[in-house]
Amino acid sequence: MEGLARVLVASNRGPVSYSLAGGELDRKRGGGGVVSGLSAIESDGDSLWVCAALGEGDREAVRRGVGEPGSRMLAIDPDVFHAAYNDIANSVLWFVHHMLYQTPLEPVFDEGFRRQWASYEAYNAAFADALAEAAAPGAAVLVQDYHLVLAPSMLRERRPDLRIGHFSHTPWAPPDYFRLLPDDIAAAVLEGVLGADRAAFLTRRWADSFAACCVDVLGAERSADGHAVTYRGRTTRLGVHGLGADADFLRERAGREDVEQRMAALRAETGPGRKLIVRVDRTELSKNIVRGLLAYRRLLEERPGWRSRVVHVAFAYPSRQDLAVYRDYTAEVSRVAAEINEEFGTPDWQPVLLKVDDDFARSLAAYRLADVALVNPIRDGMNLVAKEMPVVSDNGVALVLSREAGAYEELGGDAIVVNPYDVSATAEALNTALTLPDAERADRTKRLAAAATALPPTRWFLDQLAALE
């Protein structure tokens, strides 16, 4: 039918965002794998990206009828959006899949939670309605992430003719932890995803955890090869697509003049000839920044020969600061960094260089200069930083990598692997990385870069689309 889309993407965040400045709308295009991936089909005029209005600027754009060609922004009631996004998606589902709860005190699933869950249902229903309305007969719909786990089954009810995929960018919790959720909510989450023809994940480990939850919670059947789940007569195929780094974009962007300028500034700040241990993260609880700092402190305590010879460059960009637990964590990162500088610093050496203002060009400069990349998340769906640093490194980089990062599945063989909770072992890993012979570091970097770019964003997206055929 004319005017209806043959390929649709649904995600909380869309390709552009708007901010208000003096009554004028300022447009900013987003980044990341989904944006890069969708660019592969944007030019055909037959695709649609459905997303949520995230703030007042976005909602004003909707009111004015301003939008990006090929996208539709949903102005969901702000209170409903807040409850769905902050209270359920980011404070419940994210915590479950990243196993972040302090279980003696949390979670507490009470009447307030039930009201928030009703908003999450309404939020997912708004997406299902918009997709059902805009999709051509037999269209392919790719639903993204933990914000929209109910949307596949809701969309299936509205449009059984559609080919529906769901992709999880987070880990998936194992059954014992997943069952922290109330029984009916755990079932609803799984049934929501199983409304898709195909459920895809970043690693086989996360796909296996999802299947195990389906068997344990729902009594579903898993196929002999492990690649499908059958529930109530419907079969959902399981897929794995390990999103990779966009090598062409990264290398071109990292070679620009503003990055060169920031490299010079970083060298001036850290001092000549010093080794650099680099991390670039949001101050997300799962990123484990504090334990990384504690491991660095342990390195300086146990191996004083590194004092004045190494700097920990920590870019920790504030995330989700509307949630108190994130504000507290950001403050703790700053406190521990300041403590290390106070304890070990000298007039001509600052052990930790902490930056909390987001600057992509500066991040790329740090990637290029890093001798060691520290990527030690408690748990991570993939972690693209681990993939990006080897791609743009100037002189080779030793990767210290948590075994709980999805990237471990592809990069573990050439990384120095750590248990993210073991501060002492992480300190020893940092020493190993710092003393890695140049030739070995260069060889490892080449292999890491090759593995990191094996499935670039465009192919990652098109592979999922093809798998829905």
Coordinates of C-alpha atoms in Angstrom, one line a residue:
M1 CA 0.0 0.0 0.0
E2 CA 1.3 3.4 -0.9
G3 CA 2.8 5.5 1.9
L4 CA 3.4 2.5 4.2
A5 CA 6.8 1.3 5.2
R6 CA 8.4 -2.0 4.3
V7 CA 11.1 -1.9 6.9
L8 CA 10.6 -0.3 10.3
V9 CA 12.8 0.2 13.3
A10 CA 11.5 0.9 16.8
S11 CA 13.7 2.3 19.6
N12 CA 13.5 4.6 22.6
R13 CA 16.0 7.0 21.1
G14 CA 15.8 8.0 17.5
P15 CA 18.2 9.2 14.8
V16 CA 17.9 12.9 15.9
S17 CA 17.1 14.9 19.0
Y18 CA 15.9 18.5 19.4
S19 CA 16.7 21.1 22.0
L20 CA 15.0 24.5 22.5
A21 CA 17.2 27.6 22.4
G22 CA 15.4 31.0 22.5
G23 CA 12.3 29.5 20.9
E24 CA 14.3 27.9 18.1
L25 CA 14.7 24.2 17.7
D26 CA 18.3 22.9 17.5
R27 CA 18.7 19.6 15.7
K28 CA 21.4 17.1 16.6
R29 CA 21.9 13.7 14.8
G30 CA 22.7 10.8 17.1
G31 CA 25.5 8.2 16.8
G32 CA 25.9 4.6 17.6
G33 CA 25.4 1.3 15.9
V34 CA 21.6 1.5 15.3
V35 CA 21.9 5.0 13.6
S36 CA 24.8 3.7 11.5
G37 CA 23.0 0.5 10.6
L38 CA 19.7 2.2 9.6
S39 CA 21.7 4.4 7.1
A40 CA 21.9 1.3 4.9
I41 CA 18.2 1.5 4.1
E42 CA 17.4 5.2 4.7
S43 CA 17.9 6.1 1.1
D44 CA 15.2 3.8 -0.3
G45 CA 12.3 5.9 1.0
D46 CA 10.5 2.8 2.1
S47 CA 11.7 2.7 5.7
L48 CA 10.5 4.3 9.0
W49 CA 12.2 4.7 12.3
V50 CA 9.7 5.1 15.2
C51 CA 11.1 6.6 18.4
A52 CA 10.1 8.4 21.6
A53 CA 10.3 12.2 22.2
L54 CA 12.8 12.2 25.1
G55 CA 12.6 15.8 26.3
E56 CA 10.8 19.1 25.9
G57 CA 12.7 19.9 22.7
D58 CA 11.6 16.7 21.1
R59 CA 8.0 17.2 22.2
E60 CA 8.0 20.7 20.8
A61 CA 9.3 19.4 17.5
V62 CA 6.3 17.0 17.4
R63 CA 3.9 19.8 18.2
R64 CA 5.4 21.9 15.4
G65 CA 5.4 19.0 12.9
V66 CA 9.1 19.1 12.6
G67 CA 10.8 15.8 12.0
E68 CA 13.5 13.8 10.2
P69 CA 12.4 12.2 6.9
G70 CA 11.9 8.5 7.5
S71 CA 11.3 8.9 11.2
R72 CA 8.3 9.3 13.5
M73 CA 8.7 10.6 17.0
L74 CA 6.0 9.7 19.6
A75 CA 5.1 12.4 22.1
I76 CA 4.1 10.1 24.9
D77 CA 2.8 11.8 28.0
P78 CA 5.8 12.9 30.0
D79 CA 4.7 11.2 33.3
V80 CA 4.1 8.0 31.5
F81 CA 7.4 8.3 29.7
H82 CA 9.3 9.0 33.0
A83 CA 7.7 6.0 34.7
A84 CA 8.4 3.7 31.8
Y85 CA 11.9 4.9 31.0
N86 CA 13.4 5.8 34.4
D87 CA 11.4 3.7 36.9
I88 CA 11.0 0.5 34.9
A89 CA 13.5 0.3 32.0
N90 CA 16.5 1.9 33.7
S91 CA 15.7 1.1 37.4
V92 CA 14.3 -2.4 37.1
L93 CA 15.0 -4.2 33.8
W94 CA 18.5 -2.7 33.5
F95 CA 19.3 -3.6 37.1
V96 CA 18.1 -7.2 36.6
H97 CA 20.0 -7.9 33.4
H98 CA 23.2 -6.3 34.8
M99 CA 22.7 -8.0 38.2
L100 CA 23.1 -4.7 40.1
Y101 CA 20.7 -5.0 43.0
Q102 CA 21.9 -4.9 46.6
T103 CA 19.4 -7.6 47.4
P104 CA 19.2 -7.2 51.2
L105 CA 17.5 -3.9 50.5
E106 CA 16.2 -4.0 46.9
P107 CA 14.2 -4.5 44.8
V108 CA 10.9 -3.8 46.5
F109 CA 7.9 -4.6 44.2
D110 CA 4.9 -2.8 45.7
E111 CA 1.9 -0.9 44.6
G112 CA 4.0 1.9 43.3
F113 CA 5.9 -0.5 41.1
R114 CA 2.6 -1.8 39.7
R115 CA 1.6 1.8 38.7
Q116 CA 5.0 2.3 37.0
W117 CA 4.6 -1.1 35.2
A118 CA 1.2 0.1 33.9
S119 CA 3.0 3.1 32.4
Y120 CA 5.6 0.8 30.8
E121 CA 2.8 -1.2 29.3
A122 CA 1.2 2.0 27.9
Y123 CA 4.6 3.1 26.5
N124 CA 5.0 -0.2 24.7
A125 CA 1.4 -0.1 23.4
A126 CA 2.0 3.4 21.9
F127 CA 4.9 1.9 19.9
A128 CA 2.9 -1.1 18.9
D129 CA 0.0 1.2 17.7
A130 CA 2.4 3.4 15.7
L131 CA 4.1 0.5 14.1
A132 CA 0.9 -1.3 13.2
E133 CA -0.5 1.9 11.6
A134 CA 2.6 2.6 9.5
A135 CA 3.7 -0.9 8.4
A136 CA 2.9 -2.2 4.9
P137 CA 1.5 -5.8 4.6
G138 CA 4.2 -8.3 5.5
A139 CA 6.7 -5.6 6.5
A140 CA 9.8 -6.3 8.5
V141 CA 9.9 -4.6 12.0
L142 CA 13.1 -4.6 14.1
V143 CA 12.3 -3.7 17.7
Q144 CA 15.3 -2.6 19.8
D145 CA 16.2 -3.3 23.4
Y146 CA 14.9 -3.5 27.0
H147 CA 12.7 -0.4 26.7
L148 CA 10.4 -2.3 24.3
V149 CA 10.2 -5.9 25.4
L150 CA 6.4 -6.0 25.4
A151 CA 6.1 -4.4 21.9
P152 CA 6.6 -7.5 19.8
S153 CA 3.7 -9.4 21.3
M154 CA 1.5 -6.3 21.3
L155 CA 2.4 -5.7 17.7
R156 CA 1.7 -9.4 16.8
E157 CA -1.8 -9.1 18.2
R158 CA -2.4 -6.0 16.1
R159 CA -0.7 -7.1 12.9
P160 CA -0.1 -10.9 12.7
D161 CA 1.1 -10.5 9.1
L162 CA 4.3 -8.7 10.0
R163 CA 7.8 -10.2 10.3
I164 CA 9.0 -9.0 13.7
G165 CA 12.4 -9.1 15.2
H166 CA 13.6 -8.0 18.7
F167 CA 17.2 -7.2 19.5
S168 CA 18.6 -7.0 23.1
H169 CA 21.6 -4.7 23.5
T170 CA 22.0 -5.6 27.1
P171 CA 23.0 -8.9 28.7
W172 CA 20.2 -11.3 29.7
A173 CA 20.0 -12.3 33.3
P174 CA 20.3 -16.1 34.2
P175 CA 17.0 -17.6 35.5
D176 CA 17.8 -17.4 39.2
Y177 CA 18.4 -13.7 39.0
F178 CA 15.7 -13.0 36.4
R179 CA 13.2 -14.5 38.9
L180 CA 13.8 -11.5 41.2
L181 CA 11.0 -10.0 39.1
P182 CA 7.4 -10.8 40.2
D183 CA 6.3 -14.0 38.5
D184 CA 3.7 -12.4 36.3
I185 CA 6.1 -9.6 35.3
A186 CA 8.9 -12.1 34.5
A187 CA 6.4 -14.0 32.3
A188 CA 5.2 -10.9 30.6
V189 CA 8.7 -9.8 29.7
L190 CA 9.5 -13.2 28.1
E191 CA 6.1 -13.5 26.4
G192 CA 6.6 -10.0 25.0
V193 CA 9.9 -10.9 23.3
L194 CA 8.5 -14.2 22.2
G195 CA 5.9 -12.3 20.2
A196 CA 8.8 -11.8 17.7
D197 CA 9.6 -14.2 14.9
R198 CA 13.2 -13.8 15.9
A199 CA 14.9 -12.7 19.1
A200 CA 18.6 -11.6 18.7
F201 CA 21.4 -10.9 21.1
L202 CA 25.0 -9.7 21.1
T203 CA 26.5 -13.0 22.2
R204 CA 25.6 -16.6 22.4
R205 CA 25.8 -16.4 26.2
W206 CA 22.9 -13.8 26.4
A207 CA 20.8 -15.8 23.9
D208 CA 21.3 -19.0 26.0
S209 CA 20.3 -17.1 29.2
F210 CA 17.1 -15.9 27.5
A211 CA 16.2 -19.4 26.4
A212 CA 16.9 -20.8 29.9
C213 CA 14.6 -18.2 31.4
C214 CA 11.9 -19.2 28.9
V215 CA 12.2 -22.8 29.9
D216 CA 12.4 -22.1 33.6
V217 CA 9.7 -19.4 33.9
L218 CA 7.3 -20.3 31.1
G219 CA 7.8 -24.0 30.7
A220 CA 8.7 -23.3 27.0
E221 CA 10.6 -25.8 24.9
R222 CA 14.0 -25.2 23.5
S223 CA 15.1 -26.8 20.2
A224 CA 17.7 -29.5 20.2
D225 CA 20.2 -27.1 18.5
G226 CA 19.4 -24.4 21.0
H227 CA 18.5 -21.9 18.3
A228 CA 14.8 -21.6 18.9
V229 CA 12.2 -21.5 21.6
T230 CA 8.6 -22.8 21.3
Y231 CA 5.8 -21.5 23.5
R232 CA 2.1 -22.1 23.1
G233 CA 2.5 -23.4 19.6
R234 CA 4.6 -20.5 18.3
T235 CA 8.3 -20.8 17.6
T236 CA 10.7 -17.9 18.0
R237 CA 14.1 -18.3 16.5
L238 CA 17.2 -17.1 18.4
G239 CA 20.1 -15.2 16.7
V240 CA 23.4 -13.7 17.6
H241 CA 24.9 -10.6 16.0
G242 CA 28.0 -9.2 17.7
L243 CA 27.9 -5.6 16.8
G244 CA 31.3 -4.4 15.8
A245 CA 33.1 -1.1 15.5
D246 CA 32.8 1.1 12.5
A247 CA 36.4 1.1 11.4
D248 CA 36.1 3.5 8.4
F249 CA 34.3 6.2 10.5
L250 CA 36.5 5.9 13.5
R251 CA 39.8 6.1 11.6
E252 CA 38.6 9.0 9.5
R253 CA 37.3 10.9 12.5
A254 CA 40.3 10.1 14.7
G255 CA 42.6 11.7 12.0
R256 CA 40.9 15.1 12.1
E257 CA 42.6 18.3 13.3
D258 CA 40.5 18.6 16.5
V259 CA 41.7 15.2 17.6
E260 CA 45.3 16.1 16.9
Q261 CA 44.9 19.2 19.0
R262 CA 43.4 17.2 21.9
M263 CA 46.2 14.7 21.7
A264 CA 48.7 17.5 22.2
A265 CA 46.7 18.8 25.1
L266 CA 46.5 15.4 26.7
R267 CA 50.2 14.9 26.4
A268 CA 50.8 18.3 28.0
E269 CA 48.5 17.4 30.9
T270 CA 49.9 13.9 31.5
G271 CA 53.6 14.7 31.0
P272 CA 56.1 13.5 28.4
G273 CA 57.1 9.9 28.3
R274 CA 54.5 8.5 30.7
K275 CA 52.5 5.4 30.0
L276 CA 48.7 5.9 29.8
I277 CA 46.1 3.6 31.2
V278 CA 42.9 4.8 29.5
R279 CA 39.2 4.2 30.1
V280 CA 36.3 5.9 28.5
D281 CA 32.9 5.3 30.0
R282 CA 29.6 6.7 31.0
T283 CA 29.3 6.8 34.8
E284 CA 26.9 3.9 34.5
L285 CA 26.8 1.6 37.6
S286 CA 27.7 -1.5 35.5
K287 CA 30.9 0.0 34.1
N288 CA 32.8 -0.6 37.4
I289 CA 34.8 2.6 37.3
V290 CA 35.4 2.7 41.1
R291 CA 36.9 -0.7 41.2
G292 CA 39.1 0.3 38.2
L293 CA 40.4 3.2 40.2
L294 CA 41.0 1.0 43.3
A295 CA 42.9 -1.4 41.1
Y296 CA 45.1 1.4 39.9
R297 CA 45.7 2.6 43.5
R298 CA 46.7 -1.0 44.3
L299 CA 49.2 -1.0 41.4
L300 CA 50.8 2.2 42.8
E301 CA 50.9 0.7 46.3
E302 CA 52.4 -2.7 45.3
R303 CA 54.6 -1.5 42.5
P304 CA 56.0 1.9 43.5
G305 CA 58.3 1.8 40.5
W306 CA 55.3 2.9 38.4
R307 CA 54.9 6.1 40.4
S308 CA 55.5 9.2 38.2
R309 CA 55.8 6.8 35.2
V310 CA 52.1 6.2 34.5
V311 CA 48.8 8.2 34.4
H312 CA 45.3 6.8 34.6
V313 CA 43.3 8.8 32.1
A314 CA 39.7 8.3 33.1
F315 CA 36.9 9.8 31.1
A316 CA 33.7 9.2 33.0
Y317 CA 30.9 11.0 31.4
P318 CA 27.8 11.6 33.6
S319 CA 24.9 9.3 32.8
R320 CA 21.2 9.2 34.0
Q321 CA 21.8 12.0 36.5
D322 CA 18.1 12.3 37.1
L323 CA 18.4 9.1 39.2
A324 CA 19.9 9.6 42.7
V325 CA 21.9 6.4 42.7
Y326 CA 23.7 7.5 39.5
R327 CA 24.5 11.0 41.0
D328 CA 25.9 9.2 44.1
Y329 CA 28.0 6.9 41.9
T330 CA 29.4 9.8 39.9
A331 CA 30.3 11.6 43.1
E332 CA 32.1 8.4 44.4
V333 CA 34.1 8.2 41.2
S334 CA 35.3 11.8 41.7
R335 CA 36.0 11.2 45.4
V336 CA 38.2 8.1 44.8
A337 CA 40.1 9.8 42.0
A338 CA 40.8 12.8 44.2
E339 CA 41.9 10.5 47.0
I340 CA 44.5 8.8 44.8
N341 CA 45.8 12.1 43.6
E342 CA 46.1 13.4 47.1
E343 CA 47.9 10.2 48.3
F344 CA 50.3 9.7 45.5
G345 CA 50.6 12.9 43.5
T346 CA 53.7 15.1 43.3
P347 CA 54.2 18.6 42.1
D348 CA 55.0 17.3 38.6
W349 CA 52.7 14.2 38.5
Q350 CA 49.0 13.8 38.8
P351 CA 48.3 10.0 39.0
V352 CA 44.6 10.2 37.8
L353 CA 43.4 12.6 35.1
L354 CA 39.6 12.5 35.5
K355 CA 37.4 14.2 32.9
V356 CA 33.6 14.3 33.4
D357 CA 32.6 16.6 30.4
D358 CA 31.7 14.6 27.3
D359 CA 34.1 15.3 24.4
F360 CA 34.2 12.8 21.6
A361 CA 37.3 14.2 19.9
R362 CA 39.1 14.0 23.2
S363 CA 38.0 10.4 23.7
L364 CA 39.4 9.5 20.3
A365 CA 42.7 11.3 21.2
A366 CA 42.9 9.1 24.3
Y367 CA 42.2 6.0 22.2
R368 CA 45.1 6.9 19.9
L369 CA 47.5 7.5 22.8
A370 CA 46.6 4.7 25.1
D371 CA 49.2 2.1 26.1
V372 CA 46.6 0.2 28.1
A373 CA 42.8 0.1 27.7
L374 CA 40.9 -0.7 30.9
V375 CA 37.5 -2.1 30.2
N376 CA 36.3 -3.9 33.4
P377 CA 32.5 -3.8 33.5
I378 CA 30.6 -5.8 36.1
R379 CA 28.4 -6.9 33.2
D380 CA 28.0 -5.5 29.7
G381 CA 26.0 -6.5 26.6
M382 CA 29.0 -5.9 24.4
N383 CA 31.1 -2.8 25.2
L384 CA 32.2 -1.0 22.0
V385 CA 35.0 0.9 23.7
A386 CA 36.9 -2.4 24.0
K387 CA 36.5 -2.8 20.2
E388 CA 37.1 0.9 19.2
M389 CA 40.5 1.4 21.0
P390 CA 42.5 -1.2 19.1
V391 CA 41.0 0.1 15.8
V392 CA 42.5 3.6 16.2
S393 CA 45.5 3.0 18.4
D394 CA 48.6 4.7 17.1
N395 CA 51.2 2.4 18.6
G396 CA 49.3 -0.6 19.8
V397 CA 47.3 -1.0 23.0
A398 CA 47.1 -3.8 25.6
L399 CA 43.5 -4.5 26.5
V400 CA 42.6 -5.4 30.1
L401 CA 39.1 -6.8 29.7
S402 CA 36.4 -8.1 32.1
R403 CA 35.2 -11.6 31.4
E404 CA 31.7 -10.3 32.0
A405 CA 31.7 -8.0 29.0
G406 CA 30.0 -9.3 25.8
A407 CA 33.2 -8.3 23.9
Y408 CA 35.1 -11.1 25.8
E409 CA 33.5 -13.7 23.6
E410 CA 35.3 -12.2 20.5
L411 CA 38.3 -10.5 22.1
G412 CA 39.2 -12.6 25.1
G413 CA 41.9 -14.5 23.4
D414 CA 44.1 -11.4 22.8
A415 CA 43.1 -9.5 25.9
I416 CA 44.3 -9.7 29.5
V417 CA 41.2 -11.0 31.1
V418 CA 40.0 -10.1 34.6
N419 CA 37.3 -10.9 37.1
P420 CA 35.7 -7.5 37.5
Y421 CA 35.3 -7.8 41.3
D422 CA 38.9 -8.8 41.9
V423 CA 40.8 -5.5 42.5
S424 CA 44.1 -7.2 43.3
A425 CA 44.0 -9.4 40.2
T426 CA 43.0 -6.3 38.1
A427 CA 46.0 -4.4 39.5
E428 CA 48.3 -7.3 38.5
A429 CA 46.7 -7.3 35.0
L430 CA 47.4 -3.6 34.7
N431 CA 51.1 -4.4 35.5
T432 CA 51.1 -7.2 32.9
A433 CA 49.6 -4.9 30.3
L434 CA 52.1 -2.1 31.0
T435 CA 55.1 -4.5 30.7
L436 CA 53.9 -6.3 27.5
P437 CA 56.7 -6.3 25.0
D438 CA 56.1 -3.9 22.1
A439 CA 56.0 -6.6 19.4
E440 CA 53.5 -8.7 21.3
R441 CA 51.3 -5.7 22.0
A442 CA 51.4 -4.7 18.3
D443 CA 50.4 -8.3 17.2
R444 CA 47.6 -8.5 19.8
T445 CA 46.3 -5.1 18.6
K446 CA 46.1 -6.2 15.0
R447 CA 44.1 -9.3 16.0
L448 CA 41.9 -7.3 18.3
A449 CA 41.1 -4.8 15.6
A450 CA 40.3 -7.5 13.1
A451 CA 37.9 -9.2 15.5
A452 CA 36.4 -5.8 16.6
T453 CA 35.5 -4.9 13.0
A454 CA 34.2 -8.3 11.8
L455 CA 30.6 -7.1 11.9
P456 CA 30.3 -3.4 11.3
P457 CA 27.1 -1.6 12.1
T458 CA 25.6 -1.6 8.6
R459 CA 26.2 -5.3 8.1
W460 CA 25.0 -6.0 11.7
F461 CA 21.7 -4.4 10.8
L462 CA 21.3 -5.9 7.3
D463 CA 22.1 -9.4 8.6
Q464 CA 19.2 -9.1 11.1
L465 CA 16.9 -7.9 8.3
A466 CA 17.9 -10.8 6.1
A467 CA 17.4 -13.3 8.9
L468 CA 13.7 -12.2 9.1
E469 CA 13.1 -13.3 5.5

